[in-house]
Amino acid sequence: MIHCPPIDADLPSLEERWQGHRMQKAIKVTGINSIEQPHIRSERQSQTLIEAFLVSGLFFLLLPGTFLGVWNLIGISRRQALAALSPAWLEAHGQAQIFGWVGSFILGIGFYSLTKMQSIRTFPVRKGWASWSFWTAGVVLRWLGGVTGWEWRWVLPASGLFELVGFLLFFLTVRKHRPADGPSGKATWMLLVILSTCVFLLTLVINAVVLFRLAVSGSTPAVPHLLDLQLVTMAIWGVLVPTIWGFNARWLQIFAGFQQPRPTWLFAAYGISLTGIALVFFDQWGISALLFVASALTSIQGLRVWRRAVQPAKVHNIHPSFPHFLRVAYVWLLIASLLGCLAALRDHSGGLWGASRHALTVGFVALMVFTIGQRVLPAFCGMRVLWSKELMFWSLTLLNLGCLLRVGMEPLAYELDWQIAWRLLPVSGVIELTAVTVFALNLVGTLMQKPAHLRHASNPVSSAGGLP
């Protein structure tokens, strides 16, 4: 369903250099529009669309997501109680992070990958921009309805419907296309991404139904707490985590030099995770927590991320710490699942559950997106080069530091009421906000650079075969 570009997509191919030389020649002679080929237009259109998804995703990450999260954390710390803050605010923050940020990245990469499939000739421009419009409007409405409460009985159902329509446009578009090698050539990574995409669709359907019911019979714009936890668990363990496993199975062997992944182990990990999600909806949190631990351990064995690398990591144009942060992300995945077990047994005030969820969403999901994203997204956006290796390192380091402080202090504050822990919680939020800002700045700086076909066309030495 979602097809990746070639593994070494960050390095200009001979065809791309030839295209850049030809485009530059055409500009000098007759103008680019007169000779521009359909596949070049398709590539440009896909790059523009993925840039739109990335920019909107970064917006949701920075403002409604992280900034609102820090604001919430400051309010909680001042009042020294999680219940002191509006549940609708907390849910709006989570929606902006999961759907607004990561969801936008997933849709953008999915649409971009269509141009890399040999089975299509033109890029679905109208469907792509319609999907972006509905999806972005849905996330904005969900955030505004939760934070302000303005006309929430209309705004929240509209947000759920818009998100569902935006994703359906994406889903119906990508499901029609297959790689040139046909269904029999699908690899492990693609099957995992397909399965997680189907669960994503199911999650959005349930979300829309819940918001419509809330508008009819609810008294506040907040989804009931237990149901919200169930939906968040489904979105994270059923969509985000297995999607990361899928792309890790595709990229880690080449980019980080890890050993070849084990398909059986990865599918087993996802099967265990889905079983845990099903049990959550039957209110079996203890058993599901144990299954998530088993799922995390199985995925680690399947991807072999903690085994010795068999090839040198490809760290050209990125920071050499790249493979180390990949391994650290799976440390956070295991910590999150273990904290979930502890929370099922001993949580009284939400501290252990909060620490587990933060270790999962920030320690694993965000860290993996920061690490892999700064490796592959520049290539997806016109074969650009990452703006700053140093900013990449500091974004990853600060994110880990903030997450460590948050996960460590949250149980001590909520469960044991330690005053020093309450004071340090806002500090952790500021550190994470700084990390997010540095990450966004590095991607924006990357997008502001010239794409490869223009860079190589204006540099004869590079066009002849030199690296950017």
CSV table of C-alpha atoms in Angstrom, one decimal:
chain,number,residue,atom,x,y,z
A,1,MET,CA,0.0,0.0,0.0
A,2,ILE,CA,2.7,2.5,0.9
A,3,HIS,CA,5.9,2.1,-1.1
A,4,CYS,CA,9.2,3.6,-0.1
A,5,PRO,CA,11.7,5.2,-2.4
A,6,PRO,CA,15.0,3.5,-3.2
A,7,ILE,CA,17.0,2.8,0.0
A,8,ASP,CA,19.8,5.1,-1.0
A,9,ALA,CA,17.4,7.8,-2.0
A,10,ASP,CA,19.4,10.5,-0.3
A,11,LEU,CA,22.2,10.3,-2.8
A,12,PRO,CA,21.6,11.6,-6.3
A,13,SER,CA,21.2,8.9,-8.9
A,14,LEU,CA,22.6,9.2,-12.5
A,15,GLU,CA,19.1,9.7,-13.8
A,16,GLU,CA,18.5,12.6,-11.4
A,17,ARG,CA,21.7,14.3,-12.4
A,18,TRP,CA,20.8,13.9,-16.0
A,19,GLN,CA,17.4,15.3,-15.3
A,20,GLY,CA,18.9,18.3,-13.6
A,21,HIS,CA,21.3,19.0,-16.4
A,22,ARG,CA,18.4,18.7,-19.0
A,23,MET,CA,16.2,21.0,-17.0
A,24,GLN,CA,18.9,23.6,-16.7
A,25,LYS,CA,19.5,23.5,-20.4
A,26,ALA,CA,15.8,23.8,-21.1
A,27,ILE,CA,15.6,26.9,-18.9
A,28,LYS,CA,18.3,28.6,-20.9
A,29,VAL,CA,16.8,27.7,-24.3
A,30,THR,CA,13.0,27.5,-24.3
A,31,GLY,CA,11.8,27.5,-20.7
A,32,ILE,CA,11.3,24.5,-18.5
A,33,ASN,CA,7.5,24.2,-19.1
A,34,SER,CA,8.0,23.4,-22.7
A,35,ILE,CA,10.1,20.3,-22.2
A,36,GLU,CA,9.1,19.2,-18.6
A,37,GLN,CA,8.3,15.5,-18.7
A,38,PRO,CA,5.3,13.9,-16.9
A,39,HIS,CA,7.5,12.0,-14.4
A,40,ILE,CA,9.3,15.3,-13.5
A,41,ARG,CA,6.0,17.1,-12.9
A,42,SER,CA,4.8,14.1,-10.9
A,43,GLU,CA,7.9,14.2,-8.7
A,44,ARG,CA,7.6,18.0,-8.2
A,45,GLN,CA,3.9,17.6,-7.3
A,46,SER,CA,4.6,14.8,-4.8
A,47,GLN,CA,7.4,16.8,-3.2
A,48,THR,CA,5.2,19.9,-2.8
A,49,LEU,CA,2.5,17.8,-1.1
A,50,ILE,CA,4.8,16.1,1.3
A,51,GLU,CA,6.3,19.4,2.2
A,52,ALA,CA,2.8,20.7,3.0
A,53,PHE,CA,2.1,17.6,5.2
A,54,LEU,CA,5.5,18.1,6.9
A,55,VAL,CA,5.0,21.8,7.6
A,56,SER,CA,1.5,21.3,9.0
A,57,GLY,CA,2.8,18.4,11.0
A,58,LEU,CA,5.5,20.5,12.5
A,59,PHE,CA,3.0,23.2,13.3
A,60,PHE,CA,0.9,20.7,15.3
A,61,LEU,CA,4.0,19.4,16.9
A,62,LEU,CA,5.2,22.8,18.1
A,63,LEU,CA,2.1,24.7,19.0
A,64,PRO,CA,-1.0,22.6,19.8
A,65,GLY,CA,1.2,19.6,20.7
A,66,THR,CA,4.3,20.4,22.6
A,67,PHE,CA,3.6,24.0,23.6
A,68,LEU,CA,0.1,23.1,24.9
A,69,GLY,CA,1.6,20.1,26.7
A,70,VAL,CA,4.1,22.3,28.5
A,71,TRP,CA,1.3,24.8,29.4
A,72,ASN,CA,-0.7,21.9,30.8
A,73,LEU,CA,2.3,20.6,32.7
A,74,ILE,CA,2.9,24.0,34.3
A,75,GLY,CA,-0.8,24.2,35.3
A,76,ILE,CA,-0.7,20.7,36.8
A,77,SER,CA,2.5,21.5,38.7
A,78,ARG,CA,1.2,24.7,40.2
A,79,ARG,CA,-2.0,23.0,41.5
A,80,GLN,CA,-0.1,19.8,42.2
A,81,ALA,CA,-2.9,17.6,40.9
A,82,LEU,CA,-3.7,16.1,37.5
A,83,ALA,CA,-7.4,16.4,38.1
A,84,ALA,CA,-7.0,20.2,38.3
A,85,LEU,CA,-6.7,20.5,34.5
A,86,SER,CA,-9.5,20.2,32.0
A,87,PRO,CA,-9.6,16.7,30.5
A,88,ALA,CA,-10.6,18.3,27.2
A,89,TRP,CA,-7.4,20.2,27.2
A,90,LEU,CA,-5.4,17.0,27.8
A,91,GLU,CA,-7.2,15.2,25.0
A,92,ALA,CA,-6.7,18.1,22.6
A,93,HIS,CA,-2.9,17.9,23.3
A,94,GLY,CA,-2.9,14.2,22.6
A,95,GLN,CA,-4.9,14.5,19.4
A,96,ALA,CA,-2.5,17.2,18.1
A,97,GLN,CA,0.5,15.0,18.9
A,98,ILE,CA,-0.8,11.7,17.5
A,99,PHE,CA,-3.0,12.7,14.6
A,100,GLY,CA,-1.7,16.3,13.9
A,101,TRP,CA,2.0,15.5,14.0
A,102,VAL,CA,2.7,11.8,13.4
A,103,GLY,CA,-0.5,11.3,11.4
A,104,SER,CA,0.4,14.1,9.0
A,105,PHE,CA,3.9,12.7,8.5
A,106,ILE,CA,2.4,9.2,7.7
A,107,LEU,CA,0.0,10.6,5.1
A,108,GLY,CA,2.6,12.8,3.5
A,109,ILE,CA,5.2,10.0,3.2
A,110,GLY,CA,2.4,7.7,1.9
A,111,PHE,CA,1.4,10.1,-0.9
A,112,TYR,CA,5.0,10.8,-1.8
A,113,SER,CA,5.8,7.1,-2.2
A,114,LEU,CA,3.2,6.8,-5.0
A,115,THR,CA,5.6,8.5,-7.4
A,116,LYS,CA,8.2,5.8,-6.7
A,117,MET,CA,5.8,3.1,-7.9
A,118,GLN,CA,6.4,2.0,-11.5
A,119,SER,CA,2.7,1.2,-11.9
A,120,ILE,CA,1.5,4.8,-12.1
A,121,ARG,CA,2.3,7.6,-14.5
A,122,THR,CA,0.7,10.6,-12.9
A,123,PHE,CA,0.5,11.8,-9.3
A,124,PRO,CA,-3.0,12.1,-7.8
A,125,VAL,CA,-2.8,15.9,-7.2
A,126,ARG,CA,-6.4,16.7,-6.5
A,127,LYS,CA,-6.9,13.7,-4.1
A,128,GLY,CA,-3.6,14.5,-2.3
A,129,TRP,CA,-4.5,18.2,-1.7
A,130,ALA,CA,-8.1,17.3,-0.8
A,131,SER,CA,-6.8,14.8,1.7
A,132,TRP,CA,-4.4,17.4,3.2
A,133,SER,CA,-7.2,19.9,3.5
A,134,PHE,CA,-9.7,17.6,5.2
A,135,TRP,CA,-7.1,16.1,7.5
A,136,THR,CA,-5.6,19.4,8.6
A,137,ALA,CA,-9.0,21.0,9.1
A,138,GLY,CA,-10.1,18.1,11.1
A,139,VAL,CA,-7.1,18.2,13.5
A,140,VAL,CA,-7.5,22.0,13.9
A,141,LEU,CA,-11.2,21.7,14.7
A,142,ARG,CA,-10.5,18.9,17.2
A,143,TRP,CA,-7.9,21.1,18.9
A,144,LEU,CA,-10.1,24.2,19.0
A,145,GLY,CA,-13.2,22.4,20.2
A,146,GLY,CA,-11.3,20.7,23.0
A,147,VAL,CA,-9.4,23.8,24.2
A,148,THR,CA,-12.0,26.6,23.8
A,149,GLY,CA,-15.3,24.6,24.0
A,150,TRP,CA,-16.7,26.9,21.3
A,151,GLU,CA,-19.8,25.2,19.7
A,152,TRP,CA,-18.2,21.9,20.6
A,153,ARG,CA,-21.4,19.9,19.8
A,154,TRP,CA,-20.9,20.8,16.2
A,155,VAL,CA,-17.1,21.3,16.0
A,156,LEU,CA,-16.1,17.9,17.5
A,157,PRO,CA,-18.2,15.7,15.2
A,158,ALA,CA,-17.1,17.8,12.2
A,159,SER,CA,-13.5,17.2,13.2
A,160,GLY,CA,-14.0,13.5,13.4
A,161,LEU,CA,-15.7,13.4,10.0
A,162,PHE,CA,-13.1,15.6,8.4
A,163,GLU,CA,-10.2,13.4,9.7
A,164,LEU,CA,-12.0,10.3,8.5
A,165,VAL,CA,-12.7,11.8,5.0
A,166,GLY,CA,-9.1,13.0,4.7
A,167,PHE,CA,-7.7,9.6,5.6
A,168,LEU,CA,-10.2,7.8,3.3
A,169,LEU,CA,-9.0,9.8,0.4
A,170,PHE,CA,-5.5,8.7,1.2
A,171,PHE,CA,-6.5,5.1,1.8
A,172,LEU,CA,-8.6,4.7,-1.3
A,173,THR,CA,-5.8,6.2,-3.4
A,174,VAL,CA,-2.9,4.2,-2.2
A,175,ARG,CA,-4.7,0.9,-2.0
A,176,LYS,CA,-5.2,0.9,-5.8
A,177,HIS,CA,-1.5,0.9,-6.5
A,178,ARG,CA,1.1,-1.8,-6.1
A,179,PRO,CA,4.8,-2.0,-6.7
A,180,ALA,CA,5.9,-3.2,-10.1
A,181,ASP,CA,6.8,-6.7,-8.7
A,182,GLY,CA,3.1,-7.3,-7.8
A,183,PRO,CA,1.6,-8.6,-4.6
A,184,SER,CA,3.9,-11.6,-4.4
A,185,GLY,CA,6.9,-9.3,-4.0
A,186,LYS,CA,5.6,-7.5,-0.9
A,187,ALA,CA,8.2,-7.5,1.8
A,188,THR,CA,7.7,-7.7,5.6
A,189,TRP,CA,7.9,-4.0,6.1
A,190,MET,CA,5.1,-3.3,3.6
A,191,LEU,CA,2.7,-5.9,5.1
A,192,LEU,CA,3.3,-4.4,8.6
A,193,VAL,CA,2.5,-0.9,7.2
A,194,ILE,CA,-0.6,-2.1,5.4
A,195,LEU,CA,-1.9,-3.8,8.6
A,196,SER,CA,-1.2,-0.7,10.7
A,197,THR,CA,-2.9,1.5,8.0
A,198,CYS,CA,-6.1,-0.6,8.2
A,199,VAL,CA,-6.0,-0.3,12.0
A,200,PHE,CA,-5.6,3.5,11.6
A,201,LEU,CA,-8.7,3.6,9.5
A,202,LEU,CA,-10.6,1.6,12.1
A,203,THR,CA,-9.4,3.9,14.8
A,204,LEU,CA,-10.6,7.0,13.0
A,205,VAL,CA,-14.0,5.3,12.4
A,206,ILE,CA,-14.4,4.6,16.1
A,207,ASN,CA,-13.2,8.1,16.9
A,208,ALA,CA,-15.8,9.7,14.7
A,209,VAL,CA,-18.6,7.6,16.2
A,210,VAL,CA,-17.5,8.5,19.7
A,211,LEU,CA,-17.4,12.2,18.9
A,212,PHE,CA,-20.9,12.1,17.3
A,213,ARG,CA,-22.3,10.3,20.4
A,214,LEU,CA,-20.5,12.8,22.6
A,215,ALA,CA,-22.2,15.7,20.8
A,216,VAL,CA,-25.6,14.1,21.2
A,217,SER,CA,-25.5,12.9,24.8
A,218,GLY,CA,-22.3,14.3,26.4
A,219,SER,CA,-22.3,17.2,28.9
A,220,THR,CA,-18.7,18.3,28.2
A,221,PRO,CA,-16.3,18.3,25.2
A,222,ALA,CA,-14.2,15.7,26.9
A,223,VAL,CA,-14.4,12.0,25.9
A,224,PRO,CA,-15.0,9.7,29.0
A,225,HIS,CA,-11.6,9.0,30.6
A,226,LEU,CA,-11.7,5.2,30.2
A,227,LEU,CA,-12.8,5.3,26.5
A,228,ASP,CA,-10.1,7.9,25.8
A,229,LEU,CA,-7.4,5.7,27.3
A,230,GLN,CA,-8.7,2.8,25.1
A,231,LEU,CA,-8.6,4.9,21.9
A,232,VAL,CA,-5.1,6.2,22.8
A,233,THR,CA,-3.8,2.7,23.4
A,234,MET,CA,-5.3,1.5,20.1
A,235,ALA,CA,-3.8,4.5,18.2
A,236,ILE,CA,-0.3,4.0,19.7
A,237,TRP,CA,0.1,0.2,19.9
A,238,GLY,CA,-2.1,-0.5,16.9
A,239,VAL,CA,-0.9,2.2,14.5
A,240,LEU,CA,2.2,4.2,15.5
A,241,VAL,CA,4.3,1.5,17.0
A,242,PRO,CA,3.8,-1.2,14.3
A,243,THR,CA,4.3,1.5,11.5
A,244,ILE,CA,7.6,2.3,13.0
A,245,TRP,CA,8.4,-1.5,13.1
A,246,GLY,CA,7.6,-1.7,9.5
A,247,PHE,CA,9.8,1.1,8.4
A,248,ASN,CA,12.5,-0.1,10.7
A,249,ALA,CA,12.4,-3.4,8.9
A,250,ARG,CA,12.8,-1.6,5.7
A,251,TRP,CA,15.6,0.8,6.6
A,252,LEU,CA,17.7,-0.3,9.6
A,253,GLN,CA,19.6,-3.0,7.9
A,254,ILE,CA,20.9,-0.6,5.3
A,255,PHE,CA,21.1,2.7,7.1
A,256,ALA,CA,22.3,1.4,10.5
A,257,GLY,CA,24.0,-1.8,9.3
A,258,PHE,CA,21.9,-4.0,11.6
A,259,GLN,CA,21.3,-7.7,10.9
A,260,GLN,CA,18.5,-8.7,8.6
A,261,PRO,CA,15.1,-8.6,10.4
A,262,ARG,CA,13.1,-11.7,11.2
A,263,PRO,CA,9.6,-11.5,9.6
A,264,THR,CA,8.1,-14.2,11.8
A,265,TRP,CA,9.1,-12.4,15.0
A,266,LEU,CA,7.8,-9.0,13.8
A,267,PHE,CA,4.4,-10.4,12.8
A,268,ALA,CA,4.2,-12.2,16.1
A,269,ALA,CA,4.9,-8.9,17.9
A,270,TYR,CA,2.1,-7.2,16.1
A,271,GLY,CA,-0.3,-10.1,16.7
A,272,ILE,CA,0.5,-9.9,20.5
A,273,SER,CA,0.0,-6.2,20.4
A,274,LEU,CA,-3.4,-6.5,18.7
A,275,THR,CA,-4.4,-9.1,21.3
A,276,GLY,CA,-3.4,-6.6,24.1
A,277,ILE,CA,-5.5,-3.9,22.4
A,278,ALA,CA,-8.5,-6.2,22.3
A,279,LEU,CA,-8.2,-7.0,26.0
A,280,VAL,CA,-8.0,-3.3,26.8
A,281,PHE,CA,-11.6,-2.8,25.4
A,282,PHE,CA,-12.6,-5.6,27.8
A,283,ASP,CA,-11.0,-3.7,30.7
A,284,GLN,CA,-8.3,-6.3,31.1
A,285,TRP,CA,-5.5,-3.8,31.7
A,286,GLY,CA,-3.2,-6.1,33.7
A,287,ILE,CA,-3.1,-8.9,31.1
A,288,SER,CA,-2.8,-6.4,28.2
A,289,ALA,CA,0.1,-4.7,29.9
A,290,LEU,CA,2.0,-8.0,30.1
A,291,LEU,CA,1.2,-8.6,26.4
A,292,PHE,CA,2.7,-5.2,25.5
A,293,VAL,CA,5.9,-6.2,27.3
A,294,ALA,CA,6.0,-9.4,25.3
A,295,SER,CA,5.3,-7.5,22.1
A,296,ALA,CA,8.1,-5.0,22.8
A,297,LEU,CA,10.6,-7.8,23.5
A,298,THR,CA,9.5,-9.8,20.4
A,299,SER,CA,9.9,-6.8,18.2
A,300,ILE,CA,13.4,-6.1,19.6
A,301,GLN,CA,14.4,-9.7,18.8
A,302,GLY,CA,12.7,-9.4,15.3
A,303,LEU,CA,14.6,-6.3,14.4
A,304,ARG,CA,17.8,-7.3,16.2
A,305,VAL,CA,18.4,-3.7,17.2
A,306,TRP,CA,20.5,-4.7,20.2
A,307,ARG,CA,22.7,-7.1,18.3
A,308,ARG,CA,26.1,-6.2,17.0
A,309,ALA,CA,25.9,-4.4,13.6
A,310,VAL,CA,27.2,-6.3,10.6
A,311,GLN,CA,27.9,-3.3,8.4
A,312,PRO,CA,29.0,0.2,9.0
A,313,ALA,CA,26.2,2.7,9.4
A,314,LYS,CA,25.5,5.1,6.6
A,315,VAL,CA,25.9,8.5,8.3
A,316,HIS,CA,26.9,10.7,5.4
A,317,ASN,CA,25.3,14.1,5.9
A,318,ILE,CA,23.9,13.2,9.3
A,319,HIS,CA,25.3,12.9,12.8
A,320,PRO,CA,27.3,9.7,13.5
A,321,SER,CA,25.3,9.0,16.7
A,322,PHE,CA,22.4,8.0,14.4
A,323,PRO,CA,22.5,4.2,15.1
A,324,HIS,CA,23.0,4.7,18.9
A,325,PHE,CA,19.8,6.8,19.2
A,326,LEU,CA,17.9,4.0,17.3
A,327,ARG,CA,18.9,1.5,20.0
A,328,VAL,CA,18.0,4.0,22.7
A,329,ALA,CA,14.5,4.3,21.3
A,330,TYR,CA,13.9,0.6,21.9
A,331,VAL,CA,15.1,1.0,25.5
A,332,TRP,CA,12.3,3.5,25.9
A,333,LEU,CA,9.8,1.1,24.3
A,334,LEU,CA,10.7,-1.6,26.9
A,335,ILE,CA,10.6,0.9,29.7
A,336,ALA,CA,7.2,2.1,28.6
A,337,SER,CA,5.7,-1.4,28.6
A,338,LEU,CA,7.2,-2.3,32.0
A,339,LEU,CA,5.8,0.9,33.5
A,340,GLY,CA,2.5,-0.1,32.1
A,341,CYS,CA,2.6,-3.3,34.0
A,342,LEU,CA,3.5,-1.4,37.2
A,343,ALA,CA,0.7,1.0,36.6
A,344,ALA,CA,-1.9,-1.8,36.2
A,345,LEU,CA,-0.9,-3.0,39.7
A,346,ARG,CA,-0.1,0.2,41.7
A,347,ASP,CA,-1.3,3.4,40.0
A,348,HIS,CA,-3.6,5.5,42.1
A,349,SER,CA,-3.3,9.1,40.8
A,350,GLY,CA,-2.3,8.7,37.2
A,351,GLY,CA,1.5,9.1,37.7
A,352,LEU,CA,2.6,5.7,36.5
A,353,TRP,CA,0.2,5.6,33.6
A,354,GLY,CA,1.4,9.0,32.6
A,355,ALA,CA,5.0,8.0,32.8
A,356,SER,CA,4.4,4.9,30.7
A,357,ARG,CA,2.5,6.8,28.1
A,358,HIS,CA,5.2,9.5,27.9
A,359,ALA,CA,8.0,7.0,27.6
A,360,LEU,CA,6.1,5.4,24.7
A,361,THR,CA,5.0,8.6,22.8
A,362,VAL,CA,8.1,10.7,23.4
A,363,GLY,CA,10.8,8.2,24.3
A,364,PHE,CA,10.0,5.7,21.5
A,365,VAL,CA,7.7,7.3,18.9
A,366,ALA,CA,9.1,10.9,18.9
A,367,LEU,CA,12.7,9.8,19.3
A,368,MET,CA,12.3,7.4,16.4
A,369,VAL,CA,10.7,10.1,14.2
A,370,PHE,CA,13.4,12.6,15.1
A,371,THR,CA,16.2,10.0,14.3
A,372,ILE,CA,14.8,8.4,11.1
A,373,GLY,CA,13.1,11.6,10.0
A,374,GLN,CA,16.3,13.6,9.8
A,375,ARG,CA,17.8,10.7,7.8
A,376,VAL,CA,15.1,10.2,5.1
A,377,LEU,CA,12.9,13.3,5.0
A,378,PRO,CA,15.5,15.5,3.3
A,379,ALA,CA,15.7,12.9,0.5
A,380,PHE,CA,11.9,12.8,0.1
A,381,CYS,CA,11.8,16.6,-0.2
A,382,GLY,CA,13.7,17.0,-3.4
A,383,MET,CA,16.9,15.1,-2.6
A,384,ARG,CA,18.0,17.8,-0.1
A,385,VAL,CA,20.8,17.5,2.4
A,386,LEU,CA,20.1,17.9,6.2
A,387,TRP,CA,20.8,21.4,7.2
A,388,SER,CA,22.8,20.7,10.3
A,389,LYS,CA,24.3,17.6,11.8
A,390,GLU,CA,24.8,19.4,15.1
A,391,LEU,CA,21.2,20.4,15.4
A,392,MET,CA,20.2,16.8,14.8
A,393,PHE,CA,22.4,15.6,17.7
A,394,TRP,CA,21.1,18.3,20.1
A,395,SER,CA,17.5,17.7,19.2
A,396,LEU,CA,17.9,14.0,20.0
A,397,THR,CA,20.0,14.6,23.2
A,398,LEU,CA,17.6,17.2,24.6
A,399,LEU,CA,14.6,15.0,23.8
A,400,ASN,CA,16.1,12.1,25.7
A,401,LEU,CA,17.0,14.3,28.6
A,402,GLY,CA,13.6,15.9,28.9
A,403,CYS,CA,11.9,12.5,28.6
A,404,LEU,CA,14.1,11.0,31.3
A,405,LEU,CA,13.3,13.8,33.7
A,406,ARG,CA,9.6,13.6,32.9
A,407,VAL,CA,9.3,9.9,33.2
A,408,GLY,CA,11.3,9.9,36.4
A,409,MET,CA,9.5,12.7,38.2
A,410,GLU,CA,5.9,12.0,37.2
A,411,PRO,CA,5.4,9.0,39.5
A,412,LEU,CA,7.2,10.7,42.3
A,413,ALA,CA,5.0,13.8,42.0
A,414,TYR,CA,1.5,12.2,41.3
A,415,GLU,CA,1.9,9.1,43.5
A,416,LEU,CA,4.2,10.2,46.3
A,417,ASP,CA,3.6,14.0,46.2
A,418,TRP,CA,7.3,14.9,46.3
A,419,GLN,CA,7.7,18.7,46.1
A,420,ILE,CA,11.0,18.6,44.2
A,421,ALA,CA,9.3,16.4,41.6
A,422,TRP,CA,6.5,18.9,41.1
A,423,ARG,CA,9.0,21.6,40.5
A,424,LEU,CA,11.0,19.6,38.0
A,425,LEU,CA,8.1,18.6,35.9
A,426,PRO,CA,7.8,22.0,34.1
A,427,VAL,CA,11.6,21.9,33.5
A,428,SER,CA,11.3,18.6,31.7
A,429,GLY,CA,8.6,20.2,29.5
A,430,VAL,CA,10.8,23.1,28.6
A,431,ILE,CA,13.7,20.9,27.7
A,432,GLU,CA,11.4,18.8,25.4
A,433,LEU,CA,10.0,22.0,23.9
A,434,THR,CA,13.5,23.1,23.1
A,435,ALA,CA,14.3,19.7,21.5
A,436,VAL,CA,11.1,19.9,19.3
A,437,THR,CA,12.0,23.5,18.3
A,438,VAL,CA,15.5,22.5,17.3
A,439,PHE,CA,14.1,19.5,15.3
A,440,ALA,CA,11.6,21.8,13.5
A,441,LEU,CA,14.3,24.4,12.8
A,442,ASN,CA,16.6,21.8,11.3
A,443,LEU,CA,13.8,20.5,9.0
A,444,VAL,CA,12.7,24.0,8.0
A,445,GLY,CA,16.3,24.9,7.2
A,446,THR,CA,16.6,21.8,5.1
A,447,LEU,CA,13.4,22.6,3.2
A,448,MET,CA,14.7,26.1,2.5
A,449,GLN,CA,17.7,24.7,0.6
A,450,LYS,CA,17.6,24.0,-3.1
A,451,PRO,CA,16.4,20.6,-4.2
A,452,ALA,CA,18.9,18.3,-6.0
A,453,HIS,CA,17.7,18.9,-9.5
A,454,LEU,CA,18.4,22.6,-9.1
A,455,ARG,CA,21.5,22.2,-7.0
A,456,HIS,CA,23.2,19.8,-9.4
A,457,ALA,CA,22.0,21.7,-12.5
A,458,SER,CA,23.8,24.9,-11.2
A,459,ASN,CA,26.9,23.0,-10.2
A,460,PRO,CA,28.6,21.3,-13.2
A,461,VAL,CA,31.1,19.4,-11.0
A,462,SER,CA,28.3,17.9,-8.9
A,463,SER,CA,26.2,17.1,-12.0
A,464,ALA,CA,29.2,15.2,-13.4
A,465,GLY,CA,29.1,12.8,-10.5
A,466,GLY,CA,30.2,14.6,-7.3
A,467,LEU,CA,28.2,14.3,-4.1
A,468,PRO,CA,26.3,17.3,-2.7
